[in-house]
mmCIF file of C-alpha atoms in Angstrom:
data_model
loop_
_atom_site.group_PDB
_atom_site.id
_atom_site.type_symbol
_atom_site.label_atom_id
_atom_site.label_comp_id
_atom_site.label_asym_id
_atom_site.label_seq_id
_atom_site.Cartn_x
_atom_site.Cartn_y
_atom_site.Cartn_z
ATOM 1 C CA MET A 27 44.234 51.576 134.600
ATOM 2 C CA VAL A 28 44.840 49.136 131.750
ATOM 3 C CA CYS A 29 43.202 51.543 129.353
ATOM 4 C CA SER A 30 45.465 54.366 130.575
ATOM 5 C CA LYS A 31 48.616 52.298 129.998
ATOM 6 C CA THR A 32 47.406 51.353 126.524
ATOM 7 C CA ILE A 33 46.881 54.997 125.658
ATOM 8 C CA VAL A 34 50.374 55.887 126.942
ATOM 9 C CA ARG A 35 51.970 53.113 124.862
ATOM 10 C CA PHE A 36 49.985 54.257 121.835
ATOM 11 C CA TRP A 37 51.264 57.809 122.098
ATOM 12 C CA GLN A 38 54.795 56.599 122.756
ATOM 13 C CA ARG A 39 54.698 54.688 119.467
ATOM 14 C CA ILE A 40 53.331 57.781 117.711
ATOM 15 C CA VAL A 41 56.204 59.896 119.080
ATOM 16 C CA ILE A 42 58.775 57.284 117.979
ATOM 17 C CA LEU A 43 57.295 57.100 114.492
ATOM 18 C CA LEU A 44 57.202 60.897 114.159
ATOM 19 C CA SER A 45 60.800 61.157 115.366
ATOM 20 C CA ALA A 46 61.903 58.566 112.830
ATOM 21 C CA ALA A 47 60.050 60.404 110.092
ATOM 22 C CA LEU A 48 61.734 63.673 111.018
ATOM 23 C CA ILE A 49 65.145 62.008 111.033
ATOM 24 C CA CYS A 50 64.530 60.488 107.609
ATOM 25 C CA ALA A 51 63.278 63.820 106.305
ATOM 26 C CA SER A 52 66.563 65.455 107.295
ATOM 27 C CA CYS A 53 68.688 62.690 105.780
ATOM 28 C CA SER A 54 70.619 63.241 102.588
ATOM 29 C CA THR A 55 68.906 61.839 99.509
ATOM 30 C CA ILE A 56 71.983 61.902 97.269
ATOM 31 C CA GLY A 57 73.672 58.642 96.259
ATOM 32 C CA SER A 58 77.133 57.553 97.393
ATOM 33 C CA VAL A 59 80.375 56.950 95.522
ATOM 34 C CA SER A 60 81.370 53.318 95.806
ATOM 35 C CA TYR A 61 85.036 54.116 96.374
ATOM 36 C CA ASN A 62 86.585 56.901 98.439
ATOM 37 C CA PRO A 63 89.627 58.255 96.572
ATOM 38 C CA TRP A 64 90.765 60.611 99.342
ATOM 39 C CA GLN A 65 93.334 59.971 102.062
ATOM 40 C CA VAL A 66 93.284 62.141 105.173
ATOM 41 C CA ILE A 67 96.737 63.609 105.828
ATOM 42 C CA SER A 68 97.510 64.679 109.376
ATOM 43 C CA LEU A 69 99.189 68.068 109.778
ATOM 44 C CA PRO A 70 100.336 69.342 113.196
ATOM 45 C CA THR A 71 98.462 72.644 113.037
ATOM 46 C CA GLU A 72 95.106 74.193 113.820
ATOM 47 C CA ALA A 73 95.547 76.854 111.130
ATOM 48 C CA ASN A 74 93.079 77.231 108.276
ATOM 49 C CA LEU A 75 94.811 76.105 105.086
ATOM 50 C CA GLN A 76 94.353 78.358 102.049
ATOM 51 C CA ASP A 77 96.354 77.101 99.044
ATOM 52 C CA ILE A 78 98.731 74.433 97.764
ATOM 53 C CA ALA A 79 101.238 74.254 94.910
ATOM 54 C CA PHE A 80 104.057 72.074 93.587
ATOM 55 C CA THR A 81 107.297 72.806 91.791
ATOM 56 C CA ASP A 82 108.086 71.177 88.439
ATOM 57 C CA ASN A 83 109.336 68.302 90.577
ATOM 58 C CA GLY A 84 105.981 66.696 91.288
ATOM 59 C CA GLN A 85 107.185 65.407 94.641
ATOM 60 C CA HIS A 86 108.103 68.822 96.013
ATOM 61 C CA GLY A 87 105.196 70.941 97.198
ATOM 62 C CA TRP A 88 104.060 73.642 99.576
ATOM 63 C CA VAL A 89 100.864 74.429 101.477
ATOM 64 C CA VAL A 90 100.070 77.777 103.106
ATOM 65 C CA GLY A 91 97.503 79.054 105.566
ATOM 66 C CA SER A 92 96.615 81.398 108.406
ATOM 67 C CA GLU A 93 99.031 82.246 111.216
ATOM 68 C CA ALA A 94 101.946 82.389 108.718
ATOM 69 C CA THR A 95 101.546 78.641 108.184
ATOM 70 C CA LEU A 96 103.912 77.032 105.679
ATOM 71 C CA PHE A 97 104.424 73.294 105.150
ATOM 72 C CA GLU A 98 106.741 71.497 102.725
ATOM 73 C CA THR A 99 106.550 68.003 101.224
ATOM 74 C CA VAL A 100 109.191 66.101 99.251
ATOM 75 C CA ASP A 101 107.210 62.900 98.703
ATOM 76 C CA GLY A 102 104.217 64.101 96.708
ATOM 77 C CA GLY A 103 102.125 65.178 99.669
ATOM 78 C CA SER A 104 102.074 62.114 101.912
ATOM 79 C CA ASN A 105 104.259 63.712 104.564
ATOM 80 C CA TRP A 106 104.731 67.377 105.425
ATOM 81 C CA LYS A 107 107.076 69.358 107.660
ATOM 82 C CA PRO A 108 106.465 72.870 109.016
ATOM 83 C CA ILE A 109 108.741 75.663 107.790
ATOM 84 C CA ALA A 110 109.310 78.679 110.022
ATOM 85 C CA LEU A 111 109.858 81.984 108.258
ATOM 86 C CA ASP A 112 111.454 85.076 109.704
ATOM 87 C CA ILE A 113 108.608 87.547 109.311
ATOM 88 C CA ASP A 114 107.517 90.426 111.494
ATOM 89 C CA ASP A 115 103.942 89.296 112.169
ATOM 90 C CA THR A 116 103.357 85.592 112.823
ATOM 91 C CA ARG A 117 99.616 86.270 112.591
ATOM 92 C CA SER A 118 99.940 86.929 108.866
ATOM 93 C CA ARG A 119 97.542 84.982 106.681
ATOM 94 C CA PHE A 120 99.229 83.354 103.702
ATOM 95 C CA SER A 121 96.448 83.146 101.107
ATOM 96 C CA ALA A 122 98.172 81.815 97.956
ATOM 97 C CA VAL A 123 101.301 80.034 96.722
ATOM 98 C CA SER A 124 102.432 79.381 93.132
ATOM 99 C CA PHE A 125 105.490 77.904 91.397
ATOM 100 C CA SER A 126 106.943 77.925 87.903
ATOM 101 C CA GLY A 127 109.995 75.711 87.781
ATOM 102 C CA SER A 128 112.163 76.472 90.803
ATOM 103 C CA GLU A 129 110.723 79.986 91.190
ATOM 104 C CA GLY A 130 107.890 80.473 93.638
ATOM 105 C CA TRP A 131 105.719 83.142 95.233
ATOM 106 C CA ILE A 132 103.629 83.469 98.395
ATOM 107 C CA VAL A 133 101.183 86.306 99.060
ATOM 108 C CA GLY A 134 98.996 87.141 102.003
ATOM 109 C CA GLN A 135 97.594 89.674 104.388
ATOM 110 C CA PRO A 136 98.519 92.197 105.545
ATOM 111 C CA SER A 137 100.614 92.987 102.446
ATOM 112 C CA VAL A 138 102.847 89.922 102.409
ATOM 113 C CA LEU A 139 104.894 89.010 99.310
ATOM 114 C CA LEU A 140 107.564 86.292 99.444
ATOM 115 C CA HIS A 141 109.760 85.110 96.573
ATOM 116 C CA THR A 142 112.089 82.137 96.063
ATOM 117 C CA GLU A 143 114.348 81.169 93.181
ATOM 118 C CA ASP A 144 115.607 77.867 94.622
ATOM 119 C CA GLU A 145 112.398 75.826 95.170
ATOM 120 C CA GLY A 146 111.940 77.301 98.631
ATOM 121 C CA LYS A 147 115.349 76.664 100.165
ATOM 122 C CA SER A 148 115.320 80.381 100.908
ATOM 123 C CA TRP A 149 112.531 82.962 100.810
ATOM 124 C CA THR A 150 112.948 86.704 100.365
ATOM 125 C CA ARG A 151 110.339 89.190 101.486
ATOM 126 C CA ILE A 152 109.595 91.860 98.888
ATOM 127 C CA ALA A 153 108.280 95.220 100.026
ATOM 128 C CA LEU A 154 105.039 96.388 98.462
ATOM 129 C CA SER A 155 104.025 99.981 97.880
ATOM 130 C CA SER A 156 101.775 101.568 100.474
ATOM 131 C CA GLN A 157 99.702 102.747 97.493
ATOM 132 C CA LEU A 158 98.756 99.178 96.552
ATOM 133 C CA PRO A 159 94.931 98.928 96.513
ATOM 134 C CA GLY A 160 94.039 96.342 99.132
ATOM 135 C CA SER A 161 96.162 93.401 100.255
ATOM 136 C CA PRO A 162 97.537 90.596 98.031
ATOM 137 C CA SER A 163 95.015 87.807 97.560
ATOM 138 C CA THR A 164 96.184 85.443 94.769
ATOM 139 C CA ILE A 165 99.333 85.006 92.694
ATOM 140 C CA VAL A 166 100.278 82.975 89.621
ATOM 141 C CA ALA A 167 103.925 82.299 88.691
ATOM 142 C CA GLN A 168 104.356 82.874 84.948
ATOM 143 C CA GLY A 169 107.989 82.099 84.207
ATOM 144 C CA PRO A 170 111.376 83.633 85.054
ATOM 145 C CA ASN A 171 110.896 86.727 87.257
ATOM 146 C CA SER A 172 107.255 86.990 86.134
ATOM 147 C CA ALA A 173 104.021 86.709 88.083
ATOM 148 C CA GLU A 174 100.433 87.986 88.143
ATOM 149 C CA MET A 175 98.951 89.103 91.454
ATOM 150 C CA THR A 176 95.466 90.136 92.551
ATOM 151 C CA THR A 177 94.367 91.967 95.668
ATOM 152 C CA ASP A 178 91.328 91.617 97.892
ATOM 153 C CA VAL A 179 89.682 94.632 96.220
ATOM 154 C CA GLY A 180 90.031 93.306 92.680
ATOM 155 C CA ALA A 181 93.256 95.015 91.548
ATOM 156 C CA ILE A 182 95.425 92.994 89.120
ATOM 157 C CA TYR A 183 99.175 93.555 88.790
ATOM 158 C CA ARG A 184 102.031 91.965 86.819
ATOM 159 C CA THR A 185 105.774 91.886 87.333
ATOM 160 C CA THR A 186 108.530 90.866 84.919
ATOM 161 C CA ASP A 187 111.514 91.746 87.097
ATOM 162 C CA GLY A 188 111.137 89.456 90.091
ATOM 163 C CA GLY A 189 108.732 91.677 92.003
ATOM 164 C CA LYS A 190 110.756 94.900 91.990
ATOM 165 C CA ASN A 191 108.129 96.667 89.919
ATOM 166 C CA TRP A 192 104.454 95.909 89.341
ATOM 167 C CA LYS A 193 102.223 97.201 86.551
ATOM 168 C CA ALA A 194 98.463 97.527 86.956
ATOM 169 C CA VAL A 195 96.413 95.837 84.231
ATOM 170 C CA VAL A 196 93.003 97.180 85.303
ATOM 171 C CA GLN A 197 92.243 100.854 85.826
ATOM 172 C CA ASP A 198 90.098 100.483 88.922
ATOM 173 C CA SER A 199 89.380 97.872 91.551
ATOM 174 C CA PHE A 200 85.707 97.114 92.130
ATOM 175 C CA GLY A 201 85.440 96.624 95.893
ATOM 176 C CA VAL A 202 86.163 94.005 98.498
ATOM 177 C CA VAL A 203 85.935 90.480 97.073
ATOM 178 C CA ARG A 204 84.760 87.284 98.724
ATOM 179 C CA ASN A 205 86.932 85.229 96.386
ATOM 180 C CA ILE A 206 88.602 85.498 92.999
ATOM 181 C CA ASN A 207 89.446 82.717 90.519
ATOM 182 C CA ARG A 208 91.542 82.607 87.346
ATOM 183 C CA SER A 209 91.014 80.503 84.212
ATOM 184 C CA GLU A 210 93.817 78.731 82.370
ATOM 185 C CA ASP A 211 93.717 81.388 79.636
ATOM 186 C CA GLY A 212 94.025 84.295 82.062
ATOM 187 C CA GLN A 213 90.427 85.395 82.685
ATOM 188 C CA TYR A 214 89.231 86.238 86.188
ATOM 189 C CA VAL A 215 85.888 86.042 87.939
ATOM 190 C CA ALA A 216 85.389 87.625 91.352
ATOM 191 C CA VAL A 217 82.485 87.519 93.814
ATOM 192 C CA SER A 218 81.739 90.592 95.916
ATOM 193 C CA SER A 219 82.195 90.362 99.678
ATOM 194 C CA LYS A 220 78.424 90.352 100.282
ATOM 195 C CA GLY A 221 77.765 87.849 97.499
ATOM 196 C CA ASN A 222 75.298 90.172 95.765
ATOM 197 C CA PHE A 223 77.154 90.556 92.446
ATOM 198 C CA TYR A 224 80.138 89.259 90.505
ATOM 199 C CA SER A 225 82.573 90.698 87.965
ATOM 200 C CA VAL A 226 84.522 89.217 85.054
ATOM 201 C CA TRP A 227 87.814 90.421 83.570
ATOM 202 C CA LYS A 228 89.383 89.234 80.312
ATOM 203 C CA PRO A 229 92.954 89.918 79.133
ATOM 204 C CA GLY A 230 93.104 93.172 77.222
ATOM 205 C CA GLN A 231 90.224 94.836 79.060
ATOM 206 C CA ASN A 232 90.859 97.959 81.124
ATOM 207 C CA THR A 233 88.062 97.399 83.626
ATOM 208 C CA TRP A 234 85.993 94.664 85.221
ATOM 209 C CA GLU A 235 82.566 93.773 83.811
ATOM 210 C CA PRO A 236 80.060 93.768 86.730
ATOM 211 C CA HIS A 237 77.044 91.431 86.720
ATOM 212 C CA ASN A 238 74.151 91.142 89.147
ATOM 213 C CA ARG A 239 73.445 87.750 90.641
ATOM 214 C CA ASN A 240 70.618 85.982 88.851
ATOM 215 C CA SER A 241 68.617 84.916 91.928
ATOM 216 C CA SER A 242 67.906 86.039 95.485
ATOM 217 C CA ARG A 243 70.534 83.609 96.825
ATOM 218 C CA ARG A 244 73.852 85.148 97.792
ATOM 219 C CA LEU A 245 76.857 83.902 95.872
ATOM 220 C CA GLN A 246 79.438 81.739 97.620
ATOM 221 C CA ASN A 247 82.040 81.175 94.902
ATOM 222 C CA MET A 248 82.522 81.186 91.128
ATOM 223 C CA GLY A 249 85.048 79.790 88.689
ATOM 224 C CA PHE A 250 85.618 78.373 85.208
ATOM 225 C CA THR A 251 84.684 75.012 83.720
ATOM 226 C CA LYS A 252 87.019 72.995 81.502
ATOM 227 C CA ASP A 253 85.308 74.348 78.376
ATOM 228 C CA GLY A 254 85.523 77.991 79.460
ATOM 229 C CA ARG A 255 82.033 78.485 80.903
ATOM 230 C CA LEU A 256 81.344 79.816 84.401
ATOM 231 C CA TRP A 257 80.174 77.798 87.369
ATOM 232 C CA MET A 258 78.385 79.376 90.327
ATOM 233 C CA LEU A 259 77.829 78.192 93.898
ATOM 234 C CA ALA A 260 75.117 80.000 95.875
ATOM 235 C CA ARG A 261 73.685 79.777 99.368
ATOM 236 C CA GLY A 262 71.638 76.733 100.218
ATOM 237 C CA GLY A 263 73.700 74.280 98.173
ATOM 238 C CA GLN A 264 72.751 75.658 94.746
ATOM 239 C CA ILE A 265 74.883 75.012 91.630
ATOM 240 C CA GLN A 266 74.530 76.721 88.264
ATOM 241 C CA PHE A 267 76.478 76.720 84.985
ATOM 242 C CA SER A 268 76.515 79.449 82.355
ATOM 243 C CA ASP A 269 74.752 78.731 79.078
ATOM 244 C CA PRO A 270 77.225 77.647 76.355
ATOM 245 C CA SER A 271 74.973 79.117 73.642
ATOM 246 C CA ASN A 272 74.490 82.456 75.409
ATOM 247 C CA PRO A 273 77.478 84.125 77.111
ATOM 248 C CA GLU A 274 75.133 86.280 79.199
ATOM 249 C CA GLY A 275 72.726 83.465 80.088
ATOM 250 C CA TRP A 276 72.641 80.770 82.754
ATOM 251 C CA GLY A 277 71.298 77.267 82.839
ATOM 252 C CA LYS A 278 68.651 76.188 85.308
ATOM 253 C CA PRO A 279 69.911 76.188 88.927
ATOM 254 C CA PHE A 280 69.855 72.861 90.725
ATOM 255 C CA PHE A 281 70.538 71.390 94.154
ATOM 256 C CA PRO A 282 72.529 68.120 94.279
ATOM 257 C CA ASP A 283 71.027 67.459 97.717
ATOM 258 C CA ARG A 284 67.945 69.559 98.509
ATOM 259 C CA LYS A 285 67.722 68.272 102.067
ATOM 260 C CA ALA A 286 71.264 69.247 102.986
ATOM 261 C CA SER A 287 71.782 72.215 105.286
ATOM 262 C CA TRP A 288 75.494 72.711 104.604
ATOM 263 C CA GLY A 289 76.924 75.153 102.084
ATOM 264 C CA LEU A 290 79.020 74.540 98.968
ATOM 265 C CA LEU A 291 82.355 76.376 98.943
ATOM 266 C CA ASP A 292 84.477 75.324 95.963
ATOM 267 C CA MET A 293 84.449 73.332 92.717
ATOM 268 C CA ALA A 294 87.256 71.724 90.690
ATOM 269 C CA TYR A 295 87.564 69.518 87.613
ATOM 270 C CA ARG A 296 89.726 66.393 87.769
ATOM 271 C CA THR A 297 88.984 65.576 84.127
ATOM 272 C CA ASP A 298 86.697 67.085 81.494
ATOM 273 C CA ASN A 299 83.775 65.152 82.986
ATOM 274 C CA GLU A 300 84.702 64.416 86.606
ATOM 275 C CA VAL A 301 83.825 67.322 88.889
ATOM 276 C CA TRP A 302 84.250 67.654 92.651
ATOM 277 C CA VAL A 303 82.504 70.112 94.973
ATOM 278 C CA ALA A 304 83.626 70.826 98.530
ATOM 279 C CA GLY A 305 81.462 72.146 101.313
ATOM 280 C CA GLY A 306 81.052 72.786 104.990
ATOM 281 C CA GLY A 307 80.950 70.040 107.573
ATOM 282 C CA GLY A 308 83.309 67.650 105.769
ATOM 283 C CA ASN A 309 81.149 67.315 102.683
ATOM 284 C CA LEU A 310 82.462 66.261 99.259
ATOM 285 C CA LEU A 311 80.316 65.692 96.174
ATOM 286 C CA CYS A 312 81.370 64.126 92.886
ATOM 287 C CA SER A 313 79.882 64.179 89.394
ATOM 288 C CA LEU A 314 81.154 61.773 86.741
ATOM 289 C CA ASP A 315 79.111 63.324 83.908
ATOM 290 C CA GLY A 316 80.104 66.982 83.975
ATOM 291 C CA GLY A 317 77.646 68.056 86.651
ATOM 292 C CA LYS A 318 74.422 66.380 85.485
ATOM 293 C CA THR A 319 74.203 63.850 88.327
ATOM 294 C CA TRP A 320 75.956 63.782 91.680
ATOM 295 C CA GLN A 321 77.108 61.367 94.355
ATOM 296 C CA LYS A 322 78.446 61.987 97.833
ATOM 297 C CA ASP A 323 81.701 60.738 99.364
ATOM 298 C CA ARG A 324 80.416 59.670 102.769
ATOM 299 C CA GLU A 325 83.704 58.225 104.041
ATOM 300 C CA VAL A 326 85.055 61.723 104.706
ATOM 301 C CA GLU A 327 81.955 63.037 106.486
ATOM 302 C CA ASP A 328 83.579 62.441 109.866
ATOM 303 C CA VAL A 329 86.395 64.894 109.151
ATOM 304 C CA PRO A 330 85.525 67.709 111.624
ATOM 305 C CA ALA A 331 86.198 70.675 109.348
ATOM 306 C CA ASN A 332 84.916 72.784 106.497
ATOM 307 C CA PHE A 333 86.525 72.036 103.140
ATOM 308 C CA TYR A 334 87.535 75.378 101.610
ATOM 309 C CA ARG A 335 89.322 74.454 98.381
ATOM 310 C CA ILE A 336 89.858 71.623 95.908
ATOM 311 C CA VAL A 337 92.967 71.739 93.715
ATOM 312 C CA PHE A 338 93.889 69.303 90.943
ATOM 313 C CA MET A 339 97.364 69.576 89.404
ATOM 314 C CA GLY A 340 96.419 66.866 86.911
ATOM 315 C CA PRO A 341 94.121 63.836 86.683
ATOM 316 C CA GLU A 342 96.188 61.831 89.163
ATOM 317 C CA ARG A 343 97.142 64.489 91.721
ATOM 318 C CA GLY A 344 94.765 66.566 93.771
ATOM 319 C CA PHE A 345 94.148 67.909 97.262
ATOM 320 C CA VAL A 346 91.308 69.200 99.419
ATOM 321 C CA ILE A 347 92.274 71.797 102.009
ATOM 322 C CA GLY A 348 90.284 73.298 104.826
ATOM 323 C CA ALA A 349 89.935 74.430 108.403
ATOM 324 C CA ASN A 350 92.018 73.262 111.353
ATOM 325 C CA GLY A 351 94.881 71.940 109.237
ATOM 326 C CA THR A 352 92.632 69.699 107.138
ATOM 327 C CA LEU A 353 94.333 68.137 104.120
ATOM 328 C CA LEU A 354 93.036 65.321 101.903
ATOM 329 C CA LYS A 355 95.174 63.735 99.187
ATOM 330 C CA TYR A 356 93.681 62.226 96.026
ATOM 331 C CA GLN A 357 94.446 58.507 95.704
ATOM 332 C CA GLY A 358 92.396 57.151 92.782
ATOM 333 C CA SER A 359 89.258 57.407 90.665
ATOM 334 C CA ALA A 360 85.835 57.561 92.272
ATOM 335 C CA GLN A 361 83.087 55.270 91.032
ATOM 336 C CA ALA A 362 79.374 55.792 91.327
ATOM 337 C CA ALA A 363 77.524 53.303 93.480
#
């Protein structure tokens, strides 16, 4: 009897030790930032936020999202109020917003284009041609009556008359895109809907340049670094940068946290060296040396949402947006622990 109890206790200890080992094996191995620079802002919506932009007045901004969601701030992003627009379909998904001075644009699906000339006091809906390839995806305000718009099949259009007429700048679209990003000098990179290839367009070109992915991992997102290279996020938490000495080459892929099961969804530069990466499950990573080493911001892990986008309007102003009305506001520099 005593022997039987001893054996039971022995195996109980073995099970406990194995469970602890499994837990430790699934834990993140990445270090932590010593200071969390992000403040969680509460928005009264369950919509998935898609984009954010400010007027030349740095206190006046707008955030857009699914279900025709539109919020306005007049205090730099600390407080937001919902704005109701008179549109036909309240299920419309606003995917992008952009301002130049007091002039602003909102685009979305299906075929939504809104324009304001008074910082958003009033919005006018502009009809789009039924011949437009795809639905509007992104837009960039470029000065008085001028903007550049992309669609979800890779078409690129420009207007110089306030949206009355649009001129195509590429001959053909290349298929449904997962996402599309623009560099400061006007280049675009787009990832295909299945994540199996990407395409690059440079000003002056008539067509997109297609490229196969360089590994078996499907692409999640791509964009441009501060020095004009490409960054790539792939399934399984993989990050890769293009080779500065070889425009067609890529550096070695790496995983900031190999034991993480969540995906990486977006990347943004606060400064030339400080880089942030957003992911699923409330995950934020930071690199203070241009992507060589990484730390994790663990104080935002409890936010119950995927982080879709990171946007910096300058070194001191930035936002993370995501699912279920998630909005984080940048408050100060992160420091490595």
